[in-house]
Coordinates of C-alpha atoms in Angstrom, one line a residue:
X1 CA 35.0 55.2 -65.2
X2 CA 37.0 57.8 -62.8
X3 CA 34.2 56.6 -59.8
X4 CA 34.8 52.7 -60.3
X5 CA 38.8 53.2 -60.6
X6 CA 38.4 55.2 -57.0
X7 CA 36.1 52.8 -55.7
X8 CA 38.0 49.9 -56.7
X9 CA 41.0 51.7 -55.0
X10 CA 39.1 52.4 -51.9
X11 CA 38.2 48.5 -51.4
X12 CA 41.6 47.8 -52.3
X13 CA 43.3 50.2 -49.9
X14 CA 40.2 48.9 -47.0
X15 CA 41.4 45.7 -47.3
X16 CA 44.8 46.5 -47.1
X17 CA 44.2 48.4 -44.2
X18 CA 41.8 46.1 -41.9
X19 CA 41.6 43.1 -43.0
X20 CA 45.6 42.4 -44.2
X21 CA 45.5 40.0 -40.9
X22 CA 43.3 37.3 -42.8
X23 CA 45.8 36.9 -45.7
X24 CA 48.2 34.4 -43.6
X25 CA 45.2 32.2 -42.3
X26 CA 44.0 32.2 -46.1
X27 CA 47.4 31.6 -47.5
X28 CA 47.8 28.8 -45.1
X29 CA 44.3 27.0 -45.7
X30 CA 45.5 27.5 -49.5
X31 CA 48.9 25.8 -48.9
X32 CA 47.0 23.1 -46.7
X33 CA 44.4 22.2 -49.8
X34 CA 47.3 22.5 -52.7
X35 CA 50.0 21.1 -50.6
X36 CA 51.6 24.2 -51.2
X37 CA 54.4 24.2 -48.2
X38 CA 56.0 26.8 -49.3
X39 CA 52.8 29.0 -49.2
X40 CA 52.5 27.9 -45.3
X41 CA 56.0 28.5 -44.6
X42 CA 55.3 32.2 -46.3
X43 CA 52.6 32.4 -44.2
X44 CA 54.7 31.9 -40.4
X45 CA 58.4 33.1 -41.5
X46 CA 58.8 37.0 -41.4
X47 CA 59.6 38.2 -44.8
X48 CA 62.6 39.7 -44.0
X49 CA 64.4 36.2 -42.6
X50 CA 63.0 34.3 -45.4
X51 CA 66.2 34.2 -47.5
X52 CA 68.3 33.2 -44.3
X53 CA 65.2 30.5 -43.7
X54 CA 66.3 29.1 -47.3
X55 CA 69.9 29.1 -46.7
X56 CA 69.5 27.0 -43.4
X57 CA 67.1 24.8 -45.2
X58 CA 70.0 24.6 -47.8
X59 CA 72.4 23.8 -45.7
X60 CA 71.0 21.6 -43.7
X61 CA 69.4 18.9 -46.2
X62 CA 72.6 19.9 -48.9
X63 CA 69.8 20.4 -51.3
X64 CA 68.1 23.5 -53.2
X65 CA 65.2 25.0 -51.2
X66 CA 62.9 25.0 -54.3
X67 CA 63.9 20.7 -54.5
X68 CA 63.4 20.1 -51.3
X69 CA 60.2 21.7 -50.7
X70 CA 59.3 20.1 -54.2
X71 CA 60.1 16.4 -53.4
X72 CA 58.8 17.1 -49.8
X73 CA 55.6 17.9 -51.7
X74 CA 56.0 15.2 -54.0
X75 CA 56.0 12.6 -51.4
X76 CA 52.9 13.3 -49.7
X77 CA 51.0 14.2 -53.4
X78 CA 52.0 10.2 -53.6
X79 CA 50.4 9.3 -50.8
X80 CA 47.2 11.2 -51.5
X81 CA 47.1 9.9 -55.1
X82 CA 48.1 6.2 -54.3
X83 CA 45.0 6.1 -51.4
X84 CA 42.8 8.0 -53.5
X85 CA 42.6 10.3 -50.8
X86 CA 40.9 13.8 -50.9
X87 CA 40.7 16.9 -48.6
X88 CA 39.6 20.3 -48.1
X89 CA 39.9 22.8 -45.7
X90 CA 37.7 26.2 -45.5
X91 CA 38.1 29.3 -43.5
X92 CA 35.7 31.5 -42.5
X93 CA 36.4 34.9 -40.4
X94 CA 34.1 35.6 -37.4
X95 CA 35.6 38.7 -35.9
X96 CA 38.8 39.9 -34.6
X97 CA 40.3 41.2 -31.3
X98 CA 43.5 43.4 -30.8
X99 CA 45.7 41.9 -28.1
X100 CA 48.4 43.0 -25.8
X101 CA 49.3 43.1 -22.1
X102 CA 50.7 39.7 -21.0
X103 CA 49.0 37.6 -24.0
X104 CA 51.5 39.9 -26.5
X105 CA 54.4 39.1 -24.2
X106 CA 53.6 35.3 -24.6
X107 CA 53.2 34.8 -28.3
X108 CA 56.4 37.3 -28.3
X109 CA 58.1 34.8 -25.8
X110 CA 57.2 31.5 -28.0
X111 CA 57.5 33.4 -31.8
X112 CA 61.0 34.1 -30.7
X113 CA 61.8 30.8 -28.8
X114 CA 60.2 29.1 -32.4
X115 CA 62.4 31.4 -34.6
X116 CA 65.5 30.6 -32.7
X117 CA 65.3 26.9 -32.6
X118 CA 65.4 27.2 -36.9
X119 CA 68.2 29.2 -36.4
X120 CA 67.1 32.5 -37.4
X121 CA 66.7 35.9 -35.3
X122 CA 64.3 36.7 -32.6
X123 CA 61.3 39.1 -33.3
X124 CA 59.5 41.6 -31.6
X125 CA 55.6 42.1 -32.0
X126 CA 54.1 45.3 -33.1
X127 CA 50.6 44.4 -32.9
X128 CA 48.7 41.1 -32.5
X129 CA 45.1 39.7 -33.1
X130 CA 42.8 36.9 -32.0
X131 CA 41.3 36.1 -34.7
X132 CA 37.9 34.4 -34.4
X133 CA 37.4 31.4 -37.1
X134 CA 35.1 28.5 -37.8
X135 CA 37.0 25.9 -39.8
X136 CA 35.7 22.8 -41.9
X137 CA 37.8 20.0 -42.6
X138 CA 36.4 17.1 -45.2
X139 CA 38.6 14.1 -46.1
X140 CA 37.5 11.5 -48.9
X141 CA 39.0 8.1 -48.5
X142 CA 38.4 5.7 -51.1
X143 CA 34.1 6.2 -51.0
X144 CA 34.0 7.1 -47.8
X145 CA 33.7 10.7 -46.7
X146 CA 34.0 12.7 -43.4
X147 CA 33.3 16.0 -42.5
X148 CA 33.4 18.2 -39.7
X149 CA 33.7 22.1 -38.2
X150 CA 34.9 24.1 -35.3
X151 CA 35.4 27.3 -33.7
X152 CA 38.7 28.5 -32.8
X153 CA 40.8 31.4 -32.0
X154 CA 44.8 31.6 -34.0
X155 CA 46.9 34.9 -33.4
X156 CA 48.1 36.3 -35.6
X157 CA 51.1 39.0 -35.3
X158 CA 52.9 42.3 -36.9
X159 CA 56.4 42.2 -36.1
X160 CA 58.4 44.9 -36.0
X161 CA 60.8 46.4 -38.5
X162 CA 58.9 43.8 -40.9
X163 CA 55.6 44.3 -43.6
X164 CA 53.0 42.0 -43.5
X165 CA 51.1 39.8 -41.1
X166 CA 51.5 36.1 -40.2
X167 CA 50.7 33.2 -38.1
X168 CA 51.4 33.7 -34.5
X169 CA 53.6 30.5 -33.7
X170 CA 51.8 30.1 -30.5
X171 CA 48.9 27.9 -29.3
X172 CA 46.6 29.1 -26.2
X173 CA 44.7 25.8 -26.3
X174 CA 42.3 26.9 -24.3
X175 CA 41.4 29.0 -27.5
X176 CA 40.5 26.3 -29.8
X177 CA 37.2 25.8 -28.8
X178 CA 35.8 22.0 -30.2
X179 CA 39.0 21.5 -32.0
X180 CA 39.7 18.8 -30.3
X181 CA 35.8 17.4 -31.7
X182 CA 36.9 18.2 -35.0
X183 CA 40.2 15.7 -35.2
X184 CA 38.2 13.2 -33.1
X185 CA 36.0 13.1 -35.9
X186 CA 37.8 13.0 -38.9
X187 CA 40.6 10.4 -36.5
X188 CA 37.1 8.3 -36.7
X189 CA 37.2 8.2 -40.4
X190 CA 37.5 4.5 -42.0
X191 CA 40.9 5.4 -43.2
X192 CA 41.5 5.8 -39.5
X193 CA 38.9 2.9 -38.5
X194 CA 41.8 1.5 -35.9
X195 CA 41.7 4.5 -34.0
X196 CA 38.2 5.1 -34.0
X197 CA 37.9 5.1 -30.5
X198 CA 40.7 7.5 -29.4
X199 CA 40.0 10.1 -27.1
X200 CA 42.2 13.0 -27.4
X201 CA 41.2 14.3 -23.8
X202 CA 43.5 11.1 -22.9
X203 CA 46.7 13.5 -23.8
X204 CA 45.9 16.1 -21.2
X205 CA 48.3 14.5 -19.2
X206 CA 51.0 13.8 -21.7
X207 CA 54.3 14.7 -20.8
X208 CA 56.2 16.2 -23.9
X209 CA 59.3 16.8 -22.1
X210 CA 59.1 12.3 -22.0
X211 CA 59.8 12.7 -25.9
X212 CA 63.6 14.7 -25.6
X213 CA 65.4 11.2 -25.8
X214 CA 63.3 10.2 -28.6
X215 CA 65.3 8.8 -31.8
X216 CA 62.8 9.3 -35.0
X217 CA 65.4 7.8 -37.0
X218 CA 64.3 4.1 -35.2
X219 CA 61.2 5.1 -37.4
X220 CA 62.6 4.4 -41.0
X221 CA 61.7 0.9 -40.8
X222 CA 58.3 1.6 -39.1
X223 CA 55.4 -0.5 -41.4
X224 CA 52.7 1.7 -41.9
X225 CA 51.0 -1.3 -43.4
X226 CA 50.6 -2.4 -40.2
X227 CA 47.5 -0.3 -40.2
X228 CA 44.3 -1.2 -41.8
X229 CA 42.9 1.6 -43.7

């Protein structure tokens, strides 16, 4: 019994060790499937500004964080349940590499721009990893199903002066391998039959910087009827 407790231990303690960096990508593709946001948010905010992450949350919608990430949740449950509308995500790990040099300084650079614009401190990173992934996406609508995988490559950061690891909120899109396939696809879906033939290499040249004036309140009385699922 001594010899299973040790070896138990010694996976456990492995795990904790090497492959701690998977837990955020799993937590997330958890939180994605359960619509679990407060799983994902776990997952990207640093565990030692999560409580000031609540209390701008808090503040900012004059509601508890445990209601508002309920009825957040709530709302798009409806939507799924209403459409009779199913999905999955899955996750599986293909390797890792350790980064640094001037790819640390960037996801540094845009964790601590992200951080900032919520309102909470800027971090410093203590060790990073590209992690290699393949991910499969299904969606259900109604009786028609659509599936579809792809490679790609998410960071995935230590910061300093705080346990754990998370998502890296940075994109190196020239990471993401046939991501961009993967949307496509599901986009093609018959929920989606309208924009069946979008082509999402049309938005290499899309401005953001075009969308700074942009009101989403003139959205409220947007129709999504107008769409035929």
């Amino acid at each position: 019994a001594a010899i299973v407790v040790l070896v138990i231990a010694g996976v456990f303690l492995f795990n904790l060790l090497f492959a701690g960096y998977k837990k955020p990508l799993n937590n997330a593709v958890k939180g994605i499937n359960k619509i679990d946001a407060d799983k994902i948010a776990h997952a990207i905010i640093p565990k030692d500004q999560f409580d000031d992450f609540k209390e701008i949350i808090e503040d900012e919608n004059d509601e508890d964080y445990k209601d508002f990430i309920k009825d957040a949740e709530d709302e798009i449950k409806d939507v799924i349940k209403d459409n009779k509308i199913k999905h999955k995500v899955k996750i599986d790990f293909k390797g890792k590499k350790k980064v640094s040099g001037k790819t640390k300084d960037a996801i540094e650079e845009s964790a601590s721009a992200f951080f900032k614009d919520l309102g909470l401190d800027e971090v410093e990173v203590k060790k990073a990893y590209r992690v290699k992934v393949e991910l499969e996406a299904s969606v259900k609508y109604k009786k028609e199903k659509v599936s579809a995988s792809s490679t790609a490559e998410i960071y995935v950061v230590k910061y300093k002066g705080c346990s754990g690891w998370y998502i890296a909120p940075y994109v190196d899109m020239d990471s993401f391998g046939d991501w961009g396939d993967l949307s496509e696809d599901l986009l093609g879906a018959s929920m989606m039959g309208g924009m069946s033939g979008f082509d999402l290499d049309d938005m290499e040249d899309f401005d953001y910087d075009d969308m700074e004036d942009f009101d989403y309140d003139d959205m409220e009385d947007f129709d999504y009827g107008d769409f035929d699922f």
